[in-house]
Short mmCIF file of C-alpha atoms and ligand atoms in Angstrom, two decimals:
data_model
loop_
_atom_site.label_atom_id
_atom_site.label_comp_id
_atom_site.label_asym_id
_atom_site.label_seq_id
_atom_site.Cartn_x
_atom_site.Cartn_y
_atom_site.Cartn_z
CA MET J 234 8.74 -19.04 31.89
CA PHE J 235 5.80 -18.06 29.67
CA PRO J 236 6.57 -16.10 26.50
CA PRO J 237 4.60 -12.96 25.68
CA ASP J 238 1.62 -13.47 23.36
CA PHE J 239 2.40 -14.10 19.69
CA HIS J 240 0.51 -15.05 16.54
CA TYR J 241 0.94 -18.66 15.44
CA TYR J 242 0.82 -19.63 11.76
CA ARG J 243 1.35 -23.05 10.26
CA ALA J 244 2.74 -23.47 6.72
CA GLU J 245 2.18 -26.66 4.73
CA THR J 246 4.42 -25.68 1.79
CA VAL J 247 7.54 -23.59 1.18
CA ASP J 248 5.44 -21.07 -0.78
CA GLU J 249 3.03 -20.70 2.15
CA ALA J 250 5.97 -20.16 4.51
CA LEU J 251 7.43 -17.47 2.24
CA ALA J 252 4.06 -15.71 1.97
CA LEU J 253 3.66 -15.78 5.75
CA LEU J 254 7.18 -14.37 6.21
CA GLU J 255 6.42 -11.60 3.74
CA ALA J 256 3.22 -10.71 5.59
CA ASN J 257 4.96 -10.96 8.99
CA PRO J 258 8.52 -9.64 8.54
CA GLU J 259 9.32 -9.92 12.26
CA ALA J 260 8.19 -13.55 12.47
CA GLU J 261 10.48 -16.40 13.57
CA LEU J 262 10.38 -19.82 11.94
CA LEU J 263 9.58 -22.79 14.14
CA ALA J 264 11.30 -26.01 13.02
CA GLY J 265 12.22 -28.35 15.90
CA GLY J 266 11.62 -25.60 18.44
CA HIS J 267 14.56 -26.65 20.61
CA SER J 268 16.31 -23.29 20.42
CA LEU J 269 13.44 -20.95 19.58
CA LEU J 270 11.05 -22.02 22.34
CA PRO J 271 13.60 -21.93 25.21
CA THR J 272 14.74 -18.51 23.95
CA MET J 273 11.15 -17.23 23.97
CA LYS J 274 10.39 -18.75 27.36
CA LEU J 275 13.49 -17.14 28.84
CA GLY J 276 12.41 -13.79 27.45
CA LEU J 277 15.48 -13.52 25.20
CA ALA J 278 13.29 -13.33 22.07
CA SER J 279 9.70 -12.17 21.75
CA PRO J 280 8.70 -12.39 18.10
CA PRO J 281 5.21 -11.05 17.38
CA ALA J 282 4.56 -14.09 15.17
CA VAL J 283 5.82 -17.64 14.73
CA VAL J 284 5.58 -19.51 11.42
CA ASP J 285 5.58 -23.25 12.08
CA ILE J 286 7.31 -24.99 9.16
CA SER J 287 7.57 -28.42 10.80
CA GLY J 288 4.69 -29.76 8.68
CA ILE J 289 6.29 -29.04 5.29
CA ASP J 290 6.71 -32.64 4.10
CA ALA J 291 9.01 -31.71 1.21
CA LEU J 292 11.69 -30.53 3.65
CA HIS J 293 11.89 -33.80 5.61
CA GLY J 294 14.30 -36.64 4.88
CA VAL J 295 17.66 -37.38 3.25
CA THR J 296 18.52 -38.93 -0.11
CA VAL J 297 21.92 -39.95 -1.38
CA ASP J 298 21.96 -39.00 -5.03
CA GLY J 299 25.18 -40.19 -6.71
CA ASP J 300 28.00 -38.25 -5.10
CA VAL J 301 25.81 -35.90 -3.03
CA ALA J 302 23.73 -36.46 0.11
CA ARG J 303 20.75 -34.09 0.11
CA PHE J 304 19.33 -33.25 3.54
CA GLY J 305 15.92 -31.59 3.72
CA ALA J 306 16.22 -28.75 6.23
CA LEU J 307 13.64 -30.34 8.54
CA THR J 308 15.43 -33.67 8.79
CA ARG J 309 15.74 -34.52 12.46
CA TYR J 310 19.04 -35.47 14.11
CA VAL J 311 17.70 -38.91 15.03
CA THR J 312 17.03 -39.68 11.36
CA ILE J 313 20.58 -38.68 10.46
CA ALA J 314 22.29 -40.38 13.40
CA GLU J 315 20.58 -43.73 12.81
CA ASP J 316 21.10 -44.00 9.04
CA ASP J 317 23.84 -46.57 8.25
CA ALA J 318 24.10 -45.54 4.58
CA LEU J 319 24.68 -41.93 5.62
CA GLU J 320 27.37 -43.01 8.07
CA ALA J 321 29.42 -44.18 5.09
CA ALA J 322 28.50 -41.20 2.88
CA CYS J 323 29.04 -38.26 5.26
CA PRO J 324 30.32 -39.54 8.59
CA ALA J 325 31.26 -36.15 10.10
CA VAL J 326 27.65 -34.95 9.85
CA VAL J 327 26.33 -38.25 11.24
CA SER J 328 28.78 -38.25 14.11
CA ALA J 329 28.00 -34.61 15.00
CA ALA J 330 24.22 -35.28 14.86
CA ALA J 331 24.65 -38.29 17.16
CA ALA J 332 26.60 -36.13 19.64
CA ILE J 333 23.86 -33.49 20.04
CA GLY J 334 22.18 -32.98 23.43
CA ASP J 335 20.10 -35.89 24.63
CA VAL J 336 17.52 -38.20 23.13
CA GLN J 337 14.69 -35.64 23.40
CA VAL J 338 16.70 -32.98 21.60
CA ARG J 339 17.78 -35.45 18.91
CA ASN J 340 14.16 -36.52 18.39
CA ARG J 341 12.96 -32.95 17.71
CA GLY J 342 15.88 -30.79 16.51
CA THR J 343 16.47 -30.31 12.78
CA ILE J 344 19.62 -29.91 10.72
CA GLY J 345 18.25 -26.72 9.13
CA GLY J 346 17.31 -25.18 12.48
CA ASN J 347 20.72 -26.03 13.92
CA LEU J 348 22.62 -24.41 11.05
CA ALA J 349 20.29 -21.40 10.68
CA HIS J 350 20.36 -20.65 14.41
CA ALA J 351 24.20 -20.62 14.33
CA ASP J 352 24.67 -20.99 18.06
CA PRO J 353 28.46 -20.96 18.57
CA ALA J 354 28.11 -24.04 20.80
CA SER J 355 26.07 -26.08 18.30
CA ASP J 356 27.62 -29.20 16.80
CA LEU J 357 26.52 -29.22 13.17
CA PRO J 358 28.17 -26.01 11.89
CA ALA J 359 31.70 -27.48 12.19
CA ALA J 360 30.54 -30.68 10.52
CA ALA J 361 28.95 -28.69 7.68
CA LEU J 362 32.18 -26.71 7.18
CA ALA J 363 34.45 -29.77 7.30
CA SER J 364 32.12 -31.64 4.94
CA ASP J 365 32.10 -28.78 2.41
CA ALA J 366 28.30 -28.53 2.56
CA THR J 367 26.25 -26.22 0.32
CA LEU J 368 23.10 -24.61 1.73
CA THR J 369 20.07 -23.77 -0.40
CA LEU J 370 18.06 -20.70 0.59
CA VAL J 371 14.70 -19.77 -0.89
CA GLY J 372 13.27 -16.27 -0.60
CA PRO J 373 11.12 -13.67 -2.32
CA ASP J 374 13.73 -13.35 -5.10
CA GLY J 375 13.97 -17.09 -5.73
CA GLU J 376 16.56 -19.70 -4.82
CA ARG J 377 20.29 -19.32 -4.17
CA THR J 378 23.05 -21.52 -2.82
CA VAL J 379 25.68 -20.58 -0.27
CA PRO J 380 28.78 -22.65 0.55
CA ALA J 381 29.11 -23.44 4.25
CA ASP J 382 32.37 -21.44 4.15
CA ASP J 383 30.30 -18.27 3.57
CA PHE J 384 27.26 -19.15 5.67
CA PHE J 385 28.40 -18.63 9.28
CA VAL J 386 29.07 -14.93 9.78
CA ALA J 387 29.00 -14.16 13.52
CA ILE J 388 27.27 -15.20 16.72
CA PHE J 389 23.70 -16.32 15.84
CA THR J 390 24.22 -14.71 12.43
CA THR J 391 24.33 -16.36 9.02
CA ALA J 392 24.18 -15.34 5.39
CA THR J 393 20.39 -15.89 5.47
CA GLU J 394 18.54 -12.70 4.45
CA PRO J 395 15.21 -11.59 6.00
CA GLY J 396 12.34 -13.46 4.38
CA GLU J 397 14.52 -16.42 3.36
CA LEU J 398 14.11 -20.05 4.32
CA LEU J 399 16.87 -22.66 4.42
CA THR J 400 15.45 -25.60 2.50
CA ARG J 401 18.26 -28.03 1.78
CA ILE J 402 21.81 -28.92 2.75
CA ASP J 403 23.92 -30.79 0.17
CA VAL J 404 26.96 -32.70 1.39
CA PRO J 405 29.46 -34.32 -0.99
CA VAL J 406 29.76 -38.08 -0.47
CA LEU J 407 33.19 -39.15 0.80
CA GLY J 408 35.63 -40.83 -1.54
CA GLU J 409 36.59 -44.48 -1.04
CA GLU J 410 39.59 -43.65 1.15
CA GLY J 411 37.90 -40.71 2.85
CA VAL J 412 37.24 -40.41 6.58
CA GLY J 413 35.05 -38.03 8.54
CA VAL J 414 34.83 -37.57 12.30
CA TYR J 415 33.59 -35.23 15.02
CA ALA J 416 35.03 -34.99 18.55
CA LYS J 417 33.68 -32.72 21.26
CA LYS J 418 34.04 -31.69 24.85
CA PRO J 419 30.39 -31.41 25.86
CA SER J 420 28.94 -29.17 28.53
CA PRO J 421 28.11 -31.55 31.42
CA SER J 422 24.65 -29.98 31.82
CA SER J 423 23.31 -29.44 28.28
CA GLY J 424 25.63 -31.38 26.00
CA TYR J 425 26.38 -28.25 23.94
CA ALA J 426 29.96 -28.11 22.63
CA ILE J 427 32.46 -26.32 24.82
CA VAL J 428 34.76 -27.21 21.95
CA GLY J 429 33.96 -29.48 19.01
CA VAL J 430 36.20 -30.38 16.08
CA ALA J 431 35.10 -31.97 12.79
CA ALA J 432 37.58 -33.35 10.26
CA VAL J 433 37.03 -34.69 6.76
CA LEU J 434 40.13 -36.11 5.12
CA GLU J 435 40.73 -37.74 1.76
CA LEU J 436 43.65 -40.16 1.72
CA ASP J 437 45.67 -42.01 -0.87
CA ASP J 438 47.39 -45.06 0.57
CA GLY J 439 47.53 -43.42 4.02
CA VAL J 440 48.74 -40.04 2.79
CA VAL J 441 46.37 -37.07 3.24
CA THR J 442 45.48 -35.56 -0.13
CA SER J 443 42.92 -33.06 1.16
CA ALA J 444 41.91 -31.90 4.64
CA ARG J 445 38.99 -29.84 5.90
CA VAL J 446 39.02 -29.32 9.67
CA ALA J 447 36.62 -27.00 11.50
CA ALA J 448 35.74 -26.08 15.06
CA ASN J 449 32.71 -24.85 16.95
CA GLY J 450 32.37 -23.84 20.56
CA ALA J 451 35.70 -22.01 20.66
CA PHE J 452 34.79 -18.85 18.71
CA ASP J 453 31.64 -16.79 18.23
CA HIS J 454 30.90 -18.83 15.10
CA ALA J 455 32.21 -22.03 13.57
CA ILE J 456 35.42 -21.64 11.59
CA ARG J 457 37.91 -23.75 9.62
CA LEU J 458 41.36 -24.36 11.08
CA PRO J 459 43.72 -23.49 8.21
CA GLY J 460 46.94 -24.22 10.13
CA THR J 461 45.79 -27.77 10.92
CA GLU J 462 44.60 -28.35 7.36
CA ASP J 463 47.89 -27.15 5.83
CA ALA J 464 49.92 -29.26 8.24
CA LEU J 465 48.07 -32.43 7.21
CA VAL J 466 48.19 -32.28 3.42
CA ASP J 467 50.83 -34.54 1.83
CA GLU J 468 51.57 -36.12 5.23
CA ARG J 469 51.11 -39.74 6.22
CA LEU J 470 48.32 -39.77 8.83
CA GLY J 471 50.36 -40.92 11.84
CA GLU J 472 51.35 -39.73 15.29
CA ASP J 473 53.86 -37.11 14.15
CA ALA J 474 51.50 -35.56 11.61
CA ILE J 475 48.68 -35.49 14.14
CA ASP J 476 50.84 -33.83 16.81
CA THR J 477 52.03 -31.19 14.35
CA ALA J 478 48.55 -30.56 12.95
CA ALA J 479 46.94 -30.26 16.40
CA ALA J 480 49.68 -27.87 17.56
CA ALA J 481 48.88 -25.70 14.51
CA ALA J 482 45.16 -25.39 15.35
CA MET J 483 45.43 -21.67 16.16
CA ASP J 484 47.73 -20.81 13.23
CA GLY J 485 46.03 -18.27 10.98
CA VAL J 486 43.22 -17.79 13.53
CA ASP J 487 42.67 -14.57 15.48
CA GLU J 488 43.56 -15.48 19.08
CA SER J 489 41.50 -12.61 20.46
CA ALA J 490 38.40 -14.25 18.98
CA LEU J 491 38.61 -17.19 21.43
CA MET J 492 35.57 -17.18 23.73
CA GLY J 493 35.87 -17.17 27.49
CA ASP J 494 32.71 -17.61 29.57
CA HIS J 495 31.31 -19.14 32.76
CA HIS J 496 32.16 -22.63 31.44
CA VAL J 497 35.86 -22.17 30.71
CA SER J 498 38.36 -19.37 30.09
CA ALA J 499 39.63 -18.47 26.62
CA GLU J 500 43.06 -19.88 27.56
CA TYR J 501 41.59 -23.23 28.53
CA ARG J 502 39.46 -23.31 25.37
CA GLU J 503 42.65 -22.89 23.36
CA GLU J 504 44.09 -25.97 25.11
CA LEU J 505 40.86 -27.87 24.50
CA LEU J 506 40.92 -26.87 20.84
CA ARG J 507 44.34 -28.48 20.36
CA ALA J 508 43.40 -31.53 22.43
CA TYR J 509 40.14 -32.14 20.55
CA THR J 510 41.80 -31.54 17.20
CA ALA J 511 44.23 -34.31 18.15
CA ARG J 512 41.32 -36.53 19.23
CA ALA J 513 39.42 -35.99 16.01
CA LEU J 514 42.50 -36.71 13.89
CA THR J 515 43.39 -39.79 15.96
CA GLU J 516 39.88 -41.13 15.43
CA ALA J 517 40.21 -40.34 11.73
CA ALA J 518 43.45 -42.33 11.62
CA ASP J 519 41.78 -45.23 13.44
CA ARG J 520 38.89 -45.20 11.01
CA ALA J 521 41.36 -45.17 8.14
CA GLY J 522 42.86 -48.33 9.63
CA ARG J 523 45.99 -46.64 10.93
CA THR J 524 46.03 -47.11 14.69
CA VAL J 525 47.76 -44.22 16.41
CA VAL J 526 48.49 -43.66 20.07
CA VAL J 527 48.34 -40.05 21.23
CA ASP J 528 49.53 -38.97 24.70
C1 FAD E 288 18.48 -29.08 26.53
C2 FAD E 288 19.05 -28.77 25.17
C3 FAD E 288 20.30 -29.27 24.83
C4 FAD E 288 20.84 -28.99 23.57
N1 FAD E 288 22.07 -29.49 23.27
C5 FAD E 288 22.60 -29.25 22.06
C6 FAD E 288 23.85 -29.82 21.68
O1 FAD E 288 24.50 -30.54 22.42
N2 FAD E 288 24.32 -29.55 20.43
C7 FAD E 288 23.62 -28.77 19.55
O2 FAD E 288 24.08 -28.59 18.41
N3 FAD E 288 22.43 -28.24 19.88
C8 FAD E 288 21.90 -28.46 21.09
N4 FAD E 288 20.67 -27.94 21.42
C9 FAD E 288 19.96 -27.08 20.43
C10 FAD E 288 19.18 -27.93 19.46
O3 FAD E 288 20.08 -28.66 18.65
C11 FAD E 288 18.25 -27.12 18.53
O4 FAD E 288 17.41 -28.08 17.99
C12 FAD E 288 18.89 -26.34 17.40
O5 FAD E 288 19.81 -25.39 17.88
C13 FAD E 288 17.83 -25.57 16.58
O6 FAD E 288 17.14 -26.44 15.72
P1 FAD E 288 15.55 -26.48 15.74
O7 FAD E 288 15.14 -27.33 14.59
O8 FAD E 288 15.11 -26.90 17.07
O9 FAD E 288 15.20 -24.96 15.41
P2 FAD E 288 14.17 -23.96 16.10
O10 FAD E 288 14.42 -23.87 17.56
O11 FAD E 288 12.79 -24.27 15.66
O12 FAD E 288 14.63 -22.59 15.38
C14 FAD E 288 15.85 -21.97 15.76
C15 FAD E 288 16.09 -20.72 14.90
O13 FAD E 288 16.42 -21.10 13.56
C16 FAD E 288 15.52 -20.51 12.63
N5 FAD E 288 15.21 -21.55 11.65
C17 FAD E 288 14.80 -22.82 11.92
N6 FAD E 288 14.66 -23.52 10.77
C18 FAD E 288 14.98 -22.67 9.75
C19 FAD E 288 15.02 -22.81 8.34
N7 FAD E 288 14.73 -23.97 7.74
N8 FAD E 288 15.38 -21.73 7.61
C20 FAD E 288 15.73 -20.54 8.20
N9 FAD E 288 15.69 -20.36 9.55
C21 FAD E 288 15.32 -21.41 10.31
C22 FAD E 288 14.29 -20.08 13.42
O14 FAD E 288 13.69 -18.92 12.88
C23 FAD E 288 14.87 -19.79 14.80
O15 FAD E 288 15.35 -18.46 14.85
C24 FAD E 288 20.11 -28.19 22.65
C25 FAD E 288 18.84 -27.71 22.99
C26 FAD E 288 18.32 -28.00 24.23
C27 FAD E 288 16.95 -27.49 24.58
#
């Protein structure tokens, strides 16, 4: 369980990190270390160099700035999960952060590391998609922003280019009648999502005016559920709408992309996807003050 030798560098600023990445193109970034270090210890990755960015103060912390919550990439899950103001501003992200792993993982893992690593079983990608997050990447050619919709490309693969650093995640603050939730079936051993569903809904007097619903765990990367979203819009958020929307979870989604593995088969994941879509929407209805009973 010891990784092969590697060079260790520590960056104190974003510019230092970029310079170190340029000088060491094969290097991996070390943020919370809760995916990188296990991967290295298991021999699944052996980067020749590691650039530790955990000490870059400018990338820690969250601010709510008018109608946007700005998360520094190094903000730890515990900071997000325990922030009452954030719970009102972007509840899907808060609820997904609170659902991650165990207390040790939540004390060390970072929002930027979670999104950049793009593990299909991670919790935050679905929350970022449902919350319509925008990710800021900084690289040798300057800064660019990528909508969450374009960020997750494939298993462990994002729109991040070599030499780039994810620095910030912007999440729009929910409207007054908005609700955001995350529901997951966790792996009993690690807590990773076997299936996780995030939903962010805007309502007007109980009627859904916009819906963003996304899943992780079920496919090789987090995706939106267009059938569920379409089924919700213009509907009153009640039992019938929830049943119809959950049944439509696979509409417009490539069935062959469902993952089957040693945890559960693809067929069972499909059932879980519908069940956890219903759970997420039921919780959304409860939060919106519309108690719903789902079988
Ligand atoms: C026992 C255990 C249980 C876990 N359970 C869960 C769970 O239930 N849900 C869940 O979501 N996760 C879970 N995790 C994973 C955990 O959330 C990790 O923290 C997360 O996947 C990676 O974040 P990190 O900050 O630790 O990144 P690191 O491990 O430091 O880095 C991971 C990868 O992301 C890259 N990276 C990191 N930061 C940046 C950045 N700012 N810009 C560009 N690239 C970057 C690195 O180069 C590296 O390749 C678990 C981990 C463990 C060990």
